[in-house]
PDB file of C-alpha atoms and ligand atoms in Angstrom:
ATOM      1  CA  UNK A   1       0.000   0.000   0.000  1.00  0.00           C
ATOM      2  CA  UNK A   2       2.751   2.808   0.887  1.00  0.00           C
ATOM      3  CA  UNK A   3       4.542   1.653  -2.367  1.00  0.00           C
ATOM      4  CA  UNK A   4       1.728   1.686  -4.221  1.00  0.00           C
ATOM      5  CA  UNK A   5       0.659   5.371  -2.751  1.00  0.00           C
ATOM      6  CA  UNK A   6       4.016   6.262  -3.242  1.00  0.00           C
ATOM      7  CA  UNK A   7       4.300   5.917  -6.595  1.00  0.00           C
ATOM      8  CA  UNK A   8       0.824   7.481  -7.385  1.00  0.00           C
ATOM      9  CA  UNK A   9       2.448  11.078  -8.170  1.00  0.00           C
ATOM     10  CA  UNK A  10       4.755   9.473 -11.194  1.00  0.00           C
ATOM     11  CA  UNK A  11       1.482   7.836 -12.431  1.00  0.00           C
ATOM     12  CA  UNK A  12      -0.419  11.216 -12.572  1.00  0.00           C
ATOM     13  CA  UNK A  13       2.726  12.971 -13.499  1.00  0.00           C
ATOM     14  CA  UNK A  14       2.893  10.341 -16.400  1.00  0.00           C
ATOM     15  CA  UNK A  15      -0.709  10.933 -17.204  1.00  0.00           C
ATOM     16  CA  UNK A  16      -0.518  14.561 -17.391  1.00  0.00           C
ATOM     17  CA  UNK A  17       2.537  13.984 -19.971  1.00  0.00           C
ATOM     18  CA  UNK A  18       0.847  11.592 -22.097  1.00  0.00           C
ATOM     19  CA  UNK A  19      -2.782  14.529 -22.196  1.00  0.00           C
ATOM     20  CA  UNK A  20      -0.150  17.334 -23.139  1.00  0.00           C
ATOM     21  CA  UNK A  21       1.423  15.410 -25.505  1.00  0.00           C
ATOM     22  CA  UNK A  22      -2.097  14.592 -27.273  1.00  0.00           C
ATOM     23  CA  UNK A  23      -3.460  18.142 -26.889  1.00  0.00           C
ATOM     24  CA  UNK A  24      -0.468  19.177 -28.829  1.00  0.00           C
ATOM     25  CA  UNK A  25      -1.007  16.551 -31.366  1.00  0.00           C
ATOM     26  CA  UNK A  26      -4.543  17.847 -31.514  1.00  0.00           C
ATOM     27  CA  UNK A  27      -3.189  21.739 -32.251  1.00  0.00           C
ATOM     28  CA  UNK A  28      -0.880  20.777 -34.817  1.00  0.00           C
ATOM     29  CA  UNK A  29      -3.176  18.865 -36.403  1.00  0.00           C
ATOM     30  CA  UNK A  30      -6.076  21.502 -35.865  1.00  0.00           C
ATOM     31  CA  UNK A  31      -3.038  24.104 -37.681  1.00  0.00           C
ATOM     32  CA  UNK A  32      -2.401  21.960 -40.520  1.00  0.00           C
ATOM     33  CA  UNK A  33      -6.508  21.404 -41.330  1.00  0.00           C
ATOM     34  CA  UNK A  34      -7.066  25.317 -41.119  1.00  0.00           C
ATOM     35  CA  UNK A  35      -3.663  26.267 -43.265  1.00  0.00           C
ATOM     36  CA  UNK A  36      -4.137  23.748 -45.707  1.00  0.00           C
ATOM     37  CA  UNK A  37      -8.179  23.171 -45.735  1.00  0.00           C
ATOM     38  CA  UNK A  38      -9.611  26.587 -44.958  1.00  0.00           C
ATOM     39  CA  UNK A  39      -7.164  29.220 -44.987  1.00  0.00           C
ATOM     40  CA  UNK A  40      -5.706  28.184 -48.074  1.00  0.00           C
ATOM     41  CA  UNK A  41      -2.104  29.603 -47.634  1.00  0.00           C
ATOM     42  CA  UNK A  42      -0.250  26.728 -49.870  1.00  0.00           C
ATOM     43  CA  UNK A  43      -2.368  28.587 -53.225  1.00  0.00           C
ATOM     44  CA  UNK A  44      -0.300  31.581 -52.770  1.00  0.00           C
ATOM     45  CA  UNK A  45       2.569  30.831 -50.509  1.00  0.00           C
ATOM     46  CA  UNK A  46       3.408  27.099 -52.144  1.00  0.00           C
ATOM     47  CA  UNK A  47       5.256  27.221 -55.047  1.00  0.00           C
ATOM     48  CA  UNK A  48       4.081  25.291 -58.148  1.00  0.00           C
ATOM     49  CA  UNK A  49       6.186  23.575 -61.534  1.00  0.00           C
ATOM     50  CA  UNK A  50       5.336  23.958 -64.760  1.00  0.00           C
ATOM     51  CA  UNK A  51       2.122  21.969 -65.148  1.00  0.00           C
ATOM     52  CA  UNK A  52       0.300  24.562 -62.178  1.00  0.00           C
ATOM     53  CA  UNK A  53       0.918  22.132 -59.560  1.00  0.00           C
ATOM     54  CA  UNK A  54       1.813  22.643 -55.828  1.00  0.00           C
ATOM     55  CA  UNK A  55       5.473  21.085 -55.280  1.00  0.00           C
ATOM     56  CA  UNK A  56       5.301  19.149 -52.396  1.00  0.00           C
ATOM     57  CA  UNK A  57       8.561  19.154 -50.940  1.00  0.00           C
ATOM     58  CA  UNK A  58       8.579  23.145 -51.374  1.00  0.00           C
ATOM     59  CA  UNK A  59       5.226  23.503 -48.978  1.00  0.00           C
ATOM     60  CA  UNK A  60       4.705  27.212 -47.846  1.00  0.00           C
ATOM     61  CA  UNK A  61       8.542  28.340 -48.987  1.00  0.00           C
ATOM     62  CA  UNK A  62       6.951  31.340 -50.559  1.00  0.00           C
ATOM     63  CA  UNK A  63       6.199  31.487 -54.402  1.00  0.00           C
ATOM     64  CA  UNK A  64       5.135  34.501 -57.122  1.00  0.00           C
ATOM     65  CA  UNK A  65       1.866  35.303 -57.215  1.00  0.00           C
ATOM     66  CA  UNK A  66       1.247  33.335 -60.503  1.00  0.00           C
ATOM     67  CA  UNK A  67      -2.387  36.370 -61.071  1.00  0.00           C
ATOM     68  CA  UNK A  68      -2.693  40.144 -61.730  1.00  0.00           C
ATOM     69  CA  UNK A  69      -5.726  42.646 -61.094  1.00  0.00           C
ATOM     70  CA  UNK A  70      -7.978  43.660 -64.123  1.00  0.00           C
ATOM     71  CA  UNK A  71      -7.265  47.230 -62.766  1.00  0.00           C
ATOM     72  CA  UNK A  72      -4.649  48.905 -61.704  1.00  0.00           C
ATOM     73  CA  UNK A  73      -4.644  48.871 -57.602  1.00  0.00           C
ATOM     74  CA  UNK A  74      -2.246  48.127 -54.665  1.00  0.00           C
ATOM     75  CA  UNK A  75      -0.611  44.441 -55.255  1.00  0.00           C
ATOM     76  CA  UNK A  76       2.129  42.000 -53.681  1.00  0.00           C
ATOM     77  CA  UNK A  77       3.335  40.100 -56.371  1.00  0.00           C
ATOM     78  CA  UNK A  78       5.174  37.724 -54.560  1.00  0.00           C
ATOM     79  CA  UNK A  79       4.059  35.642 -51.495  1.00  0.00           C
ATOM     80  CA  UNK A  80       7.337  34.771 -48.841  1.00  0.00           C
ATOM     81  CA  UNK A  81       7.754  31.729 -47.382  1.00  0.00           C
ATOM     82  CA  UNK A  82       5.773  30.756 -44.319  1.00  0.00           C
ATOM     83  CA  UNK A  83       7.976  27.727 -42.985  1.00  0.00           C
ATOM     84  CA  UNK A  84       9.233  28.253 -39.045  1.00  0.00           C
ATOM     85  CA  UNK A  85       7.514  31.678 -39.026  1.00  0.00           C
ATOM     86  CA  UNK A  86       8.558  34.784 -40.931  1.00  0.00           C
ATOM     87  CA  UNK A  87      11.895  36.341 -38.984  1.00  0.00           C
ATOM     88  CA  UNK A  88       9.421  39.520 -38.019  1.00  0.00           C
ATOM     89  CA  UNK A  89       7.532  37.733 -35.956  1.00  0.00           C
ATOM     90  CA  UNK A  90       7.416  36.586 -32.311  1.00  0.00           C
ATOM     91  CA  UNK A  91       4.517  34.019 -32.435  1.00  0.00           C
ATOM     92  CA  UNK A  92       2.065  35.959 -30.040  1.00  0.00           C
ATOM     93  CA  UNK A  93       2.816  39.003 -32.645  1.00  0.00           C
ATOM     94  CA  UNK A  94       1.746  36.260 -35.596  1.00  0.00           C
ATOM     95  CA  UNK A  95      -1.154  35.226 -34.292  1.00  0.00           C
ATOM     96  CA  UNK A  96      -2.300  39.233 -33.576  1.00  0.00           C
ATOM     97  CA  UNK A  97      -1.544  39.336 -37.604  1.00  0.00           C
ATOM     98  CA  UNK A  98      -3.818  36.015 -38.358  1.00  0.00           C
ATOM     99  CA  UNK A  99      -6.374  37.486 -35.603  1.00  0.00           C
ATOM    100  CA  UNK A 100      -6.746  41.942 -37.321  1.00  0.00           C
ATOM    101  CA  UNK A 101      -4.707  41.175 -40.292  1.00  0.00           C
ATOM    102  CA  UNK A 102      -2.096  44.252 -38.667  1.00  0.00           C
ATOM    103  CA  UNK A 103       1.598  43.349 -39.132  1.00  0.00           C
ATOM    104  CA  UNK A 104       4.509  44.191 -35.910  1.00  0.00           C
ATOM    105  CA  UNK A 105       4.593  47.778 -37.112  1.00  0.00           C
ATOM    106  CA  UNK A 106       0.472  47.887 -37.402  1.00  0.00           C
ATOM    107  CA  UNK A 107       0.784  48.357 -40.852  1.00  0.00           C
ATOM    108  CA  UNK A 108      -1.560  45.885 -43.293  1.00  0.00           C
ATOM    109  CA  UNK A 109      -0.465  43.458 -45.818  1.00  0.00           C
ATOM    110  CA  UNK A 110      -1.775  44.336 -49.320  1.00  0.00           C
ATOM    111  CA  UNK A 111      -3.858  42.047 -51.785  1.00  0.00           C
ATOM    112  CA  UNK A 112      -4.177  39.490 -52.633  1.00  0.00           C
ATOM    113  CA  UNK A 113      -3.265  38.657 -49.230  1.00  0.00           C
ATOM    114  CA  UNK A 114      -6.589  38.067 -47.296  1.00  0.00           C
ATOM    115  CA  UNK A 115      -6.886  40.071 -43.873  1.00  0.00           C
ATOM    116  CA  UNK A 116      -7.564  36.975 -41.567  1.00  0.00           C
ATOM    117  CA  UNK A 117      -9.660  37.107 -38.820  1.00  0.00           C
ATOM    118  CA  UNK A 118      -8.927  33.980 -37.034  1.00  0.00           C
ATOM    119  CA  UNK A 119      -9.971  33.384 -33.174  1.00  0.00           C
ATOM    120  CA  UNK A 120      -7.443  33.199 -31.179  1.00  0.00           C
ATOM    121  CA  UNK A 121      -7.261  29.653 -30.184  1.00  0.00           C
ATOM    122  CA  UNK A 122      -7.420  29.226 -34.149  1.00  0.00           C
ATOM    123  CA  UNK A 123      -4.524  31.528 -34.710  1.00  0.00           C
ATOM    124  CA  UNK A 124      -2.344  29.551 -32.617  1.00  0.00           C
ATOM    125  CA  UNK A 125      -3.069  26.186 -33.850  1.00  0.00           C
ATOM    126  CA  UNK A 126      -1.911  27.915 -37.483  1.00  0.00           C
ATOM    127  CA  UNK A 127       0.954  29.578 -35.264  1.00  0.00           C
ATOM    128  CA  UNK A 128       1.903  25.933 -33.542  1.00  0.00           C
ATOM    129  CA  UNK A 129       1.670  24.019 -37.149  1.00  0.00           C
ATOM    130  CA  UNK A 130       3.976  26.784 -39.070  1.00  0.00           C
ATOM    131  CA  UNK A 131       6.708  26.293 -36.674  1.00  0.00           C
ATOM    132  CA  UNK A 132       6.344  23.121 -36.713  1.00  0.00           C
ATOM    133  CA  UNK A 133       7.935  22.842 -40.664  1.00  0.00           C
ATOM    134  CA  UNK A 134      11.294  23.040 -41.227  1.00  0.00           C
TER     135      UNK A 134
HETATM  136  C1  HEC B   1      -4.596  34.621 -52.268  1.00  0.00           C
HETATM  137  C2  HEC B   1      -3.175  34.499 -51.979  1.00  0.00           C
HETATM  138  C3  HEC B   1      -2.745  34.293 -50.539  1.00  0.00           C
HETATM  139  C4  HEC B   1      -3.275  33.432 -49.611  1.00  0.00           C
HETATM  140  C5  HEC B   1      -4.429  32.456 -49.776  1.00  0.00           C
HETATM  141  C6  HEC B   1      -2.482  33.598 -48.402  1.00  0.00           C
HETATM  142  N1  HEC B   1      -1.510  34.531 -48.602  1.00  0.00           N
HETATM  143 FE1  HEC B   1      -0.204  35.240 -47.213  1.00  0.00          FE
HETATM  144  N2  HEC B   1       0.538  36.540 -48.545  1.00  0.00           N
HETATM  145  C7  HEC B   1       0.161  36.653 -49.870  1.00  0.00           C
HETATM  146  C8  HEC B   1       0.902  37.741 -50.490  1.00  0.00           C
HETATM  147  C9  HEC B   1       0.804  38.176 -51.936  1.00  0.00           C
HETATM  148  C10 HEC B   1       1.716  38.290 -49.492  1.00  0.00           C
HETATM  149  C11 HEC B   1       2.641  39.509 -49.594  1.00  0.00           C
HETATM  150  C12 HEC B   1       1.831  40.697 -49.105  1.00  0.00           C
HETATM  151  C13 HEC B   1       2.615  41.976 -49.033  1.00  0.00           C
HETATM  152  O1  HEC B   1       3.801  41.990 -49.402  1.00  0.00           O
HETATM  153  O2  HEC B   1       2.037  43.007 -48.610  1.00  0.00           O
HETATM  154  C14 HEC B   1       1.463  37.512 -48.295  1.00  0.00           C
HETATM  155  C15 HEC B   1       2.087  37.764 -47.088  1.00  0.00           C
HETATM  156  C16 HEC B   1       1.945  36.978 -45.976  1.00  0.00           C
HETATM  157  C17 HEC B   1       2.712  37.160 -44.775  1.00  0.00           C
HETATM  158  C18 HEC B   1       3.821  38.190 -44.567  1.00  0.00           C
HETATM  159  C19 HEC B   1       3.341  39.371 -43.798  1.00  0.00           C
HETATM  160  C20 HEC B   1       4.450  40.384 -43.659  1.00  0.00           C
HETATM  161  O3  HEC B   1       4.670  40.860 -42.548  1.00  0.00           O
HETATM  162  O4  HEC B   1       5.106  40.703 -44.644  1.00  0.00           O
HETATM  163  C21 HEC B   1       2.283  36.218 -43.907  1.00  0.00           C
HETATM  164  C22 HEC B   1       2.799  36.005 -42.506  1.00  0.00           C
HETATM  165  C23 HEC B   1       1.267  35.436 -44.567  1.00  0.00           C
HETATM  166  N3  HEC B   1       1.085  35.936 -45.829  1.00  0.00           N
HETATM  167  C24 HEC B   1       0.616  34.372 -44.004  1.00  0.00           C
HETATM  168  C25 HEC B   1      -0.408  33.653 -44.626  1.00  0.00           C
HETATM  169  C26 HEC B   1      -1.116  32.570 -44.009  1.00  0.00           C
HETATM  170  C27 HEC B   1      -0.822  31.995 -42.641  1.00  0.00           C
HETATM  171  C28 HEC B   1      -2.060  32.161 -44.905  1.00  0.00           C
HETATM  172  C29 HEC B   1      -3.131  31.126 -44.729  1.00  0.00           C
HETATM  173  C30 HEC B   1      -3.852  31.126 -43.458  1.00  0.00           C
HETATM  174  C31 HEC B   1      -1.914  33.002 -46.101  1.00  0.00           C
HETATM  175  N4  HEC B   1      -0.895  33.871 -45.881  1.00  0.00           N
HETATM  176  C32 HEC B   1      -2.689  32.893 -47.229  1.00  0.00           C
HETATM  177  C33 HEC B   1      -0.791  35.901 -50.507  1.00  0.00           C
HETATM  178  C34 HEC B   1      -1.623  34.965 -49.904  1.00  0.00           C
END
């Protein structure tokens, strides 16, 4: 009984482990479905070869934007790559950009670009998954 009770803290400890380890699982899988299913950041920001097609082993390294506007108006033509986080950015200041859409400085990204406004336990899960890539 006393060993039993004694080891009782490693079990829960152990426990606790094993839940964090799943809710993380959870996030980064949670980041990956809204980067790749809803947000759609792999049609601008993934690279693509001749035939139009995404390369796979180039996922979110930042590509040209492969469109132009009818009419002449404010446009990035080229979308940077995505993988570990931009340098700019301290994640909590990445997921206030996927949240308002403002950059560090407060300025706003211009089009085609899409001013996300994620929740916040959404913009994390996209934060988690993105440094997740190498
Ligand atoms: C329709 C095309 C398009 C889609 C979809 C898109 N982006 Fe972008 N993204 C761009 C372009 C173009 C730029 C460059 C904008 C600029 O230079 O002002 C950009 C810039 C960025 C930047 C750089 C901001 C900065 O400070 O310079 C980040 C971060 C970013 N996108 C994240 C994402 C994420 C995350 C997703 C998906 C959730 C996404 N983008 C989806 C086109 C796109």
């Amino acid at each position: 009984m006393r060993h039993r009770l004694a080891l009782a803290p490693i079990g829960v400890a152990m426990l606790m482990t094993a839940a964090a380890d799943g809710a993380a699982a959870q996030g980064l899988a949670r980041g990956k479905y809204l980067v790749e299913q809803v947000g759609m950041c792999g049609d601008c920001h993934t690279p693509r070869d001749a035939k139009g097609q995404p390369i796979a082993d180039r996922h979110l390294t930042g590509a040209p934007i492969g469109f132009r506007p009818l009419h002449p108006m404010p446009f990035a033509e080229h979308a940077p790559s995505l993988v570990g986080l931009p340098a700019h950015y301290t994640p909590a200041q990445f997921a206030t950009f996927l949240e308002t859409g403002k950059r560090p400085d407060g300025s706003m990204t211009l089009p085609p670009m899409p001013p996300y406004r994620f929740s916040k336990e959404d913009a994390w899960a996209v934060v988690d998954y993105l440094r997740s890539l190498k």
